[in-house]
Short mmCIF file of C-alpha atoms and ligand atoms in Angstrom, two decimals:
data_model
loop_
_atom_site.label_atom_id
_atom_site.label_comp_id
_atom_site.label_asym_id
_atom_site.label_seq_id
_atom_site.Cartn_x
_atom_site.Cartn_y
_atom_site.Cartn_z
CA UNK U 1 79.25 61.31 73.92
CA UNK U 2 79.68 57.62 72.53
CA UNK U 3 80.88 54.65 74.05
CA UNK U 4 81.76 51.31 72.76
CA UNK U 5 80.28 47.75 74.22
CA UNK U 6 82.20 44.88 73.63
CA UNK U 7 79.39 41.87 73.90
CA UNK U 8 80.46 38.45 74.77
CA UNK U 9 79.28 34.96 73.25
CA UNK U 10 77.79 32.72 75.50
CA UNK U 11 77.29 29.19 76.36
CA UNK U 12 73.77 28.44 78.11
CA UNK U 13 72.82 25.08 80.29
CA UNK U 14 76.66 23.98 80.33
CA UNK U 15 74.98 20.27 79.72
CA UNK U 16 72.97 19.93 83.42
CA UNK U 17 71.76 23.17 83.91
CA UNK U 18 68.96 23.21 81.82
CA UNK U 19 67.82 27.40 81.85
CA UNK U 20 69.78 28.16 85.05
CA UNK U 21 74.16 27.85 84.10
CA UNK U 22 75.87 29.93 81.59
CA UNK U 23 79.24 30.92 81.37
CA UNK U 24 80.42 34.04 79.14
CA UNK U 25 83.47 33.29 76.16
CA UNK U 26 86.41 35.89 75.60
CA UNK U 27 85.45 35.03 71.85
CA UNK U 28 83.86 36.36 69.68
CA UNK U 29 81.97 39.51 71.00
CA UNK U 30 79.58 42.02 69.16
CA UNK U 31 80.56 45.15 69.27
CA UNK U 32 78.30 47.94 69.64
CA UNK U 33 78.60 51.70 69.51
CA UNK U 34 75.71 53.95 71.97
CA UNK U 35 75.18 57.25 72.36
CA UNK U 36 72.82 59.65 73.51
CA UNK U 37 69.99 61.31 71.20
CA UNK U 38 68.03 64.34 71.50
CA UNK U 39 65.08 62.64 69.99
CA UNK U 40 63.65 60.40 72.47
CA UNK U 41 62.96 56.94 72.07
CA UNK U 42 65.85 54.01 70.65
CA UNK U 43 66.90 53.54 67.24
CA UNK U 44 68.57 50.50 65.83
CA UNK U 45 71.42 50.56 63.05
CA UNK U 46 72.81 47.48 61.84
CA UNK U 47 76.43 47.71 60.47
CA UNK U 48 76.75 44.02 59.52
CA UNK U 49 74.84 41.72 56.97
CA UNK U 50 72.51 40.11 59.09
CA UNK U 51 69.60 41.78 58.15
CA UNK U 52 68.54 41.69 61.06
CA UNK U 53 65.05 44.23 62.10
CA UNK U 54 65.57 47.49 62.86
CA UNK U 55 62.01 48.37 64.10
CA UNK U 56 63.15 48.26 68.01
CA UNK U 57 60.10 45.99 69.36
CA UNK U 58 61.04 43.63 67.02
CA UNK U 59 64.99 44.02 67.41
CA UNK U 60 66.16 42.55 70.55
CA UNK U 61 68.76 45.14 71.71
CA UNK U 62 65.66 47.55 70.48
CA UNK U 63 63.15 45.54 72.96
CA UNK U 64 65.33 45.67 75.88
CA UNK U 65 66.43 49.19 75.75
CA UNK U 66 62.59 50.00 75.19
CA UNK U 67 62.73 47.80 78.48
CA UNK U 68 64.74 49.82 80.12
CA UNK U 69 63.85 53.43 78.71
CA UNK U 70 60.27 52.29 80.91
CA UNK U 71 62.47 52.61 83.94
CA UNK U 72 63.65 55.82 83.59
CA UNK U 73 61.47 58.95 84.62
CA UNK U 74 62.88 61.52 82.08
CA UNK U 75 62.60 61.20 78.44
CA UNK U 76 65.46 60.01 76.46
CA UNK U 77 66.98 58.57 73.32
CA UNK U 78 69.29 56.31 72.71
CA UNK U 79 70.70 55.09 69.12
CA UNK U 80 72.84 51.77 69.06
CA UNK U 81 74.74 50.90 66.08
CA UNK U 82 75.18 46.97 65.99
CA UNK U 83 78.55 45.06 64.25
CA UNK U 84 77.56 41.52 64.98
CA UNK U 85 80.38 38.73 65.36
CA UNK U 86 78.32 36.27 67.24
CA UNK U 87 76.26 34.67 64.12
CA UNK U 88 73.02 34.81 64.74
CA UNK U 89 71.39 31.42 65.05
CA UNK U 90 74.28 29.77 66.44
CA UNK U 91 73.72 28.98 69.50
CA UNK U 92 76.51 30.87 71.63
CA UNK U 93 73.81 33.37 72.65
CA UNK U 94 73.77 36.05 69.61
CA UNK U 95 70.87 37.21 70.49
CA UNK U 96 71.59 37.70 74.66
CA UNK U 97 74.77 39.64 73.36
CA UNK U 98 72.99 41.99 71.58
CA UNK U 99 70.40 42.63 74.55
CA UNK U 100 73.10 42.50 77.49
CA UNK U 101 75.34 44.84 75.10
CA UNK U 102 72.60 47.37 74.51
CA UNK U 103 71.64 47.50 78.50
CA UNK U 104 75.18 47.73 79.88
CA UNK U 105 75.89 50.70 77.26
CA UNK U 106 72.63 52.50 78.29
CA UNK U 107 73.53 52.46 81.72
CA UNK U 108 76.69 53.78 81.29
CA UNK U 109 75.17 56.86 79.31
CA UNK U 110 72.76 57.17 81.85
CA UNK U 111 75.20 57.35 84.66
CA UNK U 112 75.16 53.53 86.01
CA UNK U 113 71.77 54.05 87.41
CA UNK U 114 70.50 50.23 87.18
CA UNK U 115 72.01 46.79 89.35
CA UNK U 116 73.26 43.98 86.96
CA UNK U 117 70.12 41.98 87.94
CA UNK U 118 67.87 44.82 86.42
CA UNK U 119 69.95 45.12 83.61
CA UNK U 120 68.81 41.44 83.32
CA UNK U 121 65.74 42.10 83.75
CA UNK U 122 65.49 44.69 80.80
CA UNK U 123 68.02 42.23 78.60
CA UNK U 124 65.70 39.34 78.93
CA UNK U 125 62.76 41.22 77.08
CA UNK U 126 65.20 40.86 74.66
CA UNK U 127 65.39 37.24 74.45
CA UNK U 128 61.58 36.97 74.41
CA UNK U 129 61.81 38.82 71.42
CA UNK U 130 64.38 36.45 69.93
CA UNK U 131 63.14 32.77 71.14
CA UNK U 132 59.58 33.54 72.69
CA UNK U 133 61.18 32.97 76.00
CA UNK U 134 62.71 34.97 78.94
CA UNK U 135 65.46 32.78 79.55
CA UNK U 136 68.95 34.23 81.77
CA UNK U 137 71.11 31.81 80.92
CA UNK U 138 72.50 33.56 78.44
CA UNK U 139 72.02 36.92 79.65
CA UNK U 140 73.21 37.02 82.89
CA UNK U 141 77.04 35.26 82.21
CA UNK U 142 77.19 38.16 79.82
CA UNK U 143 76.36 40.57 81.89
CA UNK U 144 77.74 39.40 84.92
CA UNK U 145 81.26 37.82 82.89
CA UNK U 146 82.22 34.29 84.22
CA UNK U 147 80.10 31.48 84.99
CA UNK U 148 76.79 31.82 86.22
CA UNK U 149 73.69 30.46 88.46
CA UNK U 150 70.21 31.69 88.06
CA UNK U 151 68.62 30.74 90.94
CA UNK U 152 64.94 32.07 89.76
CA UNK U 153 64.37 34.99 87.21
CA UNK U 154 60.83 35.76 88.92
CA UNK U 155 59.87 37.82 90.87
CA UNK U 156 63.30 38.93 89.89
CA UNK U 157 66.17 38.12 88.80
CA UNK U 158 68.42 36.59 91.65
CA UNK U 159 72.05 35.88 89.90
CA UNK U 160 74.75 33.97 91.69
CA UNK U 161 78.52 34.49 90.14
CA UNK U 162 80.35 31.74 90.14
CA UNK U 163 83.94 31.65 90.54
CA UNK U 164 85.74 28.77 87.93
CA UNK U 165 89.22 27.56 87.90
CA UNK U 166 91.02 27.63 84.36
CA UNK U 167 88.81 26.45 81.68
CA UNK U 168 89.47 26.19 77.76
CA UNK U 169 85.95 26.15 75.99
CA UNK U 170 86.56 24.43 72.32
CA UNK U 171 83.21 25.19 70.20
CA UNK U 172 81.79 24.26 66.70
CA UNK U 173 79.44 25.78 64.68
CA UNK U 174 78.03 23.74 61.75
CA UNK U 175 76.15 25.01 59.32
CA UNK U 176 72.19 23.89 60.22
CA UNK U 177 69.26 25.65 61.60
CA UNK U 178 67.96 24.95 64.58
CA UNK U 179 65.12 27.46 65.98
CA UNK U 180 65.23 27.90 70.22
CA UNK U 181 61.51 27.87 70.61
CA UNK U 182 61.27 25.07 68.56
CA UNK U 183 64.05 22.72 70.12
CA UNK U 184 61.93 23.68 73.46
CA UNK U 185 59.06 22.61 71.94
CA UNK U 186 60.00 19.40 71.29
CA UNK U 187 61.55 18.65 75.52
CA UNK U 188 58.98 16.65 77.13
CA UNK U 189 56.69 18.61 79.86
CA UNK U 190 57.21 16.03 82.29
CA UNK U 191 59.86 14.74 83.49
CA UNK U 192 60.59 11.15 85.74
CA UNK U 193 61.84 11.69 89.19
CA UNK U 194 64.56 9.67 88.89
CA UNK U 195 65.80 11.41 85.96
CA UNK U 196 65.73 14.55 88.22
CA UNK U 197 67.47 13.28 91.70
CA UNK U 198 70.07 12.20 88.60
CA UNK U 199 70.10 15.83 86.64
CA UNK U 200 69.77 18.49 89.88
CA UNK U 201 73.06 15.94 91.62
CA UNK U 202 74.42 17.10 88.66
CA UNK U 203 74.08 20.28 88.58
CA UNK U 204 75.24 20.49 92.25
CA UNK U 205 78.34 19.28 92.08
CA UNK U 206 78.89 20.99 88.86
CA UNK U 207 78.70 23.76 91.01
CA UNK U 208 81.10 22.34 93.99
CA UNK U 209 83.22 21.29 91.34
CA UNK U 210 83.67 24.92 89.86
CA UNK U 211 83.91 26.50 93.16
CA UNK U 212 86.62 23.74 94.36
CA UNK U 213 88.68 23.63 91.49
CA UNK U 214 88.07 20.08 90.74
CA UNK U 215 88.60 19.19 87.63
CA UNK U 216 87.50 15.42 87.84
CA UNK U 217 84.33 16.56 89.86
CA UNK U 218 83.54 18.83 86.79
CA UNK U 219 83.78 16.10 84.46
CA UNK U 220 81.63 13.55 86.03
CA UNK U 221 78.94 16.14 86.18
CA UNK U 222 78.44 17.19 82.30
CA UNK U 223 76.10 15.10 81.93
CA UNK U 224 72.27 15.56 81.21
CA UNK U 225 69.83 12.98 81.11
CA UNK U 226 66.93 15.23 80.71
CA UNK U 227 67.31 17.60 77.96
CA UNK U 228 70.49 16.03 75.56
CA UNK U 229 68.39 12.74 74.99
CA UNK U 230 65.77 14.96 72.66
CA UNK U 231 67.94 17.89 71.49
CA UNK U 232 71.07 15.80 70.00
CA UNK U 233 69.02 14.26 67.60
CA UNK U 234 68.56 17.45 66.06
CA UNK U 235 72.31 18.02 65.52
CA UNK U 236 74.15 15.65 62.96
CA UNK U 237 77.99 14.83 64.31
CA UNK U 238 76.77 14.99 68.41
CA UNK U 239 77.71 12.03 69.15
CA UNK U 240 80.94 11.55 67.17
CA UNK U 241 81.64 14.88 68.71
CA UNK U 242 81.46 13.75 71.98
CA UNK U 243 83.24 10.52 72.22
CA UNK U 244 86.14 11.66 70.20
CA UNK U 245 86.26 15.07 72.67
CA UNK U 246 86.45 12.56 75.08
CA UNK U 247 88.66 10.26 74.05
CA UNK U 248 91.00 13.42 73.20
CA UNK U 249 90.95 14.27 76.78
CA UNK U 250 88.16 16.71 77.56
CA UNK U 251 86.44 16.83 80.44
CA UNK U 252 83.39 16.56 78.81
CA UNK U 253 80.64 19.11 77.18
CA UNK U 254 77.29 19.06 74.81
CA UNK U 255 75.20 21.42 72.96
CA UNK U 256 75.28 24.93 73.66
CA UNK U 257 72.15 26.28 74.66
CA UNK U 258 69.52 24.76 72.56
CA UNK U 259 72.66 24.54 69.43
CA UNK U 260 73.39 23.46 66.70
CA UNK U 261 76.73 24.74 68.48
CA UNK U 262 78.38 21.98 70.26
CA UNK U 263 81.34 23.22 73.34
CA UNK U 264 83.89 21.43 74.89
CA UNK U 265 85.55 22.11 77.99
CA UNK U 266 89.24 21.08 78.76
CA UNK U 267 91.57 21.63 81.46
CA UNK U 268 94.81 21.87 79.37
CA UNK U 269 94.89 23.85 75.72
CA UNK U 270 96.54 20.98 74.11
CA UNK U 271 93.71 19.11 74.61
CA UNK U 272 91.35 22.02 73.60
CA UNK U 273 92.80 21.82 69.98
CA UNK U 274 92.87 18.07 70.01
CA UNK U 275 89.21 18.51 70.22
CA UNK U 276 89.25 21.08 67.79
CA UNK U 277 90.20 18.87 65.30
CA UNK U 278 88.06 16.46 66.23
CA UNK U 279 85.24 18.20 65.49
CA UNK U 280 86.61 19.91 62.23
CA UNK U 281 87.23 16.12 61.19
CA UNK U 282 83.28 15.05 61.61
CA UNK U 283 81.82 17.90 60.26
CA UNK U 284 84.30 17.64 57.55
CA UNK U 285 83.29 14.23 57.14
CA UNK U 286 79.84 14.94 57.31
CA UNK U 287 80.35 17.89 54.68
CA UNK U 288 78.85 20.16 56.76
CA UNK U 289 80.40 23.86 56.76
CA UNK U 290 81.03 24.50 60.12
CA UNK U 291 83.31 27.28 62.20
CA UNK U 292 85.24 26.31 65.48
CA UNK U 293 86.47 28.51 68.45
CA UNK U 294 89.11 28.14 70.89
CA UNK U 295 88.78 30.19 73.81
CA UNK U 296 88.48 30.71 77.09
CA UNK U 297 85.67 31.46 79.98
CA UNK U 298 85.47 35.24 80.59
N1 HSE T 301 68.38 27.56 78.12
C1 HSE T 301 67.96 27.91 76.79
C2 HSE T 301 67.55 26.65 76.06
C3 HSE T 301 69.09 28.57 76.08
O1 HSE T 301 68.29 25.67 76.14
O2 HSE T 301 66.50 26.64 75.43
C4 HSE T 301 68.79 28.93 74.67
O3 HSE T 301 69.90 29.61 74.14
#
């Protein structure tokens, strides 16, 4: 028996919710082919050319099966052959994908044994793999599909599902490096109290907004006066990006997860490819190679 995992892209902190929002995109997804082996234990194949390790403690769908293999009394093996869409290094949670995908597809095999918060739990070994740290943000909205809240990830996971009205998600790409543990690194430890009455109002009525529908409610609340401040000066084109979004209509947006990808969210799709070309126009300018999506929240 095989079955097929489609594995969504993601888009972590959605601007105030620094390690705690994430909404899942209908594009791209990995997809990812499990079955059942008689030898026991997990074995990575990768079908694309990302070179990516096969040796499972070092792969991250291979450390969070290996996660999840520890929870089950019987001895079994799983292989997991990987076709990668989500570039790795981009930002819209490659790495989650391939850790949510490999957990969700397990538990099927294994008869849909495990909650979606454990299946977190095992996908977030995953991450640590990847980054260094056990973030959800990623994780859980593609696990879970839609727009998340993690409320804590110890002891536990404890995932809230958020419902959102009608959202088009415009993203770009471009074509630098940055390294997750290393744009963490650089966030200050501390931060000033009135920068966090500012960021957690923010996050709340993020939250109200998505839950009422209110489009205007959403927009006033991307905003991030914690985290943005250090990370955009990482990414050449933020801030063109984000004024011209803007000024095209968005409701408003920033980097995605720790980036170099940049999202947009818009109420109308219009506006979602107005923004589109805005930011195919700065990194043009810039004459940085850079791929854009147009989708929607899953
Ligand atoms: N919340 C994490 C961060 C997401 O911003 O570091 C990384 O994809």
């Amino acid at each position: 028996e095989s079955i097929t995992v489609l594995a969504p892209a993601t888009v972590a902190n959605v601007v105030c919710g620094f390690d705690v929002l994430g909404f899942a995109l209908n594009e791209p997804n990995d997809t990812m082919h499990l079955r059942l082996t008689e030898q026991p234990g997990v074995t990575i194949i990768n079908e694309d050319d990302y070179d990516l390790p096969t040796e499972p403690t070092r792969n991250v769908a291979g450390a969070a099966l290996l996660a999840l293999l520890r929870a089950v009394p019987e001895p079994v093996g799983i292989e997991v052959r990987i076709n990668k869409a989500i570039r790795p290094g981009s930002g819209i949670g490659s790495s989650a994908a391939s850790a949510a995908g490999a957990v969700v597809g397990a538990n099927r095999l294994l008869g849909e044994r495990f909650s979606k918060a454990e299946l977190v739990d095992f996908a977030m070994y995953g991450e640590e793999v990847a980054s260094g740290v056990r973030h959800a943000d990623n994780i859980a909205p593609a696990i879970y599909g839609g727009v998340t809240l993690i409320r804590a990830t110890t002891p536990f996971p404890d995932i809230v599902p958020l419902s959102a009205p009608p959202l088009f998600v415009t993203v770009v790409h471009p074509q630098i490096e940055v390294k997750t543990s290393h744009a963490r690194q650089i966030l200050k430890q501390q931060v000033p109290l009135k920068d966090a009455i500012r960021q957690w109002g923010n996050v709340g009525a993020l939250v109200a907004g998505l839950l009422q529908s209110d489009y205007d409610l959403i927009g006033r609340s991307l905003e991030d006066v914690i985290i943005e401040p250090v990370r955009s000066i990482l990414i050449p084109g933020f801030a063109e990006v984000k004024e011209g979004s803007r000024l095209a209509g968005a409701l408003g947006g920033g980097i995605s997860g720790s980036g170099p990808s940049l999202f947009m969210l818009s109420r109308e799709e219009a506006t979602a490819q107005a923004v589109e070309a805005v930011m195919r126009e700065v990194y043009t300018g810039l004459g940085l190679d850079h791929h854009t999506y147009l989708t929607t929240i899953n």
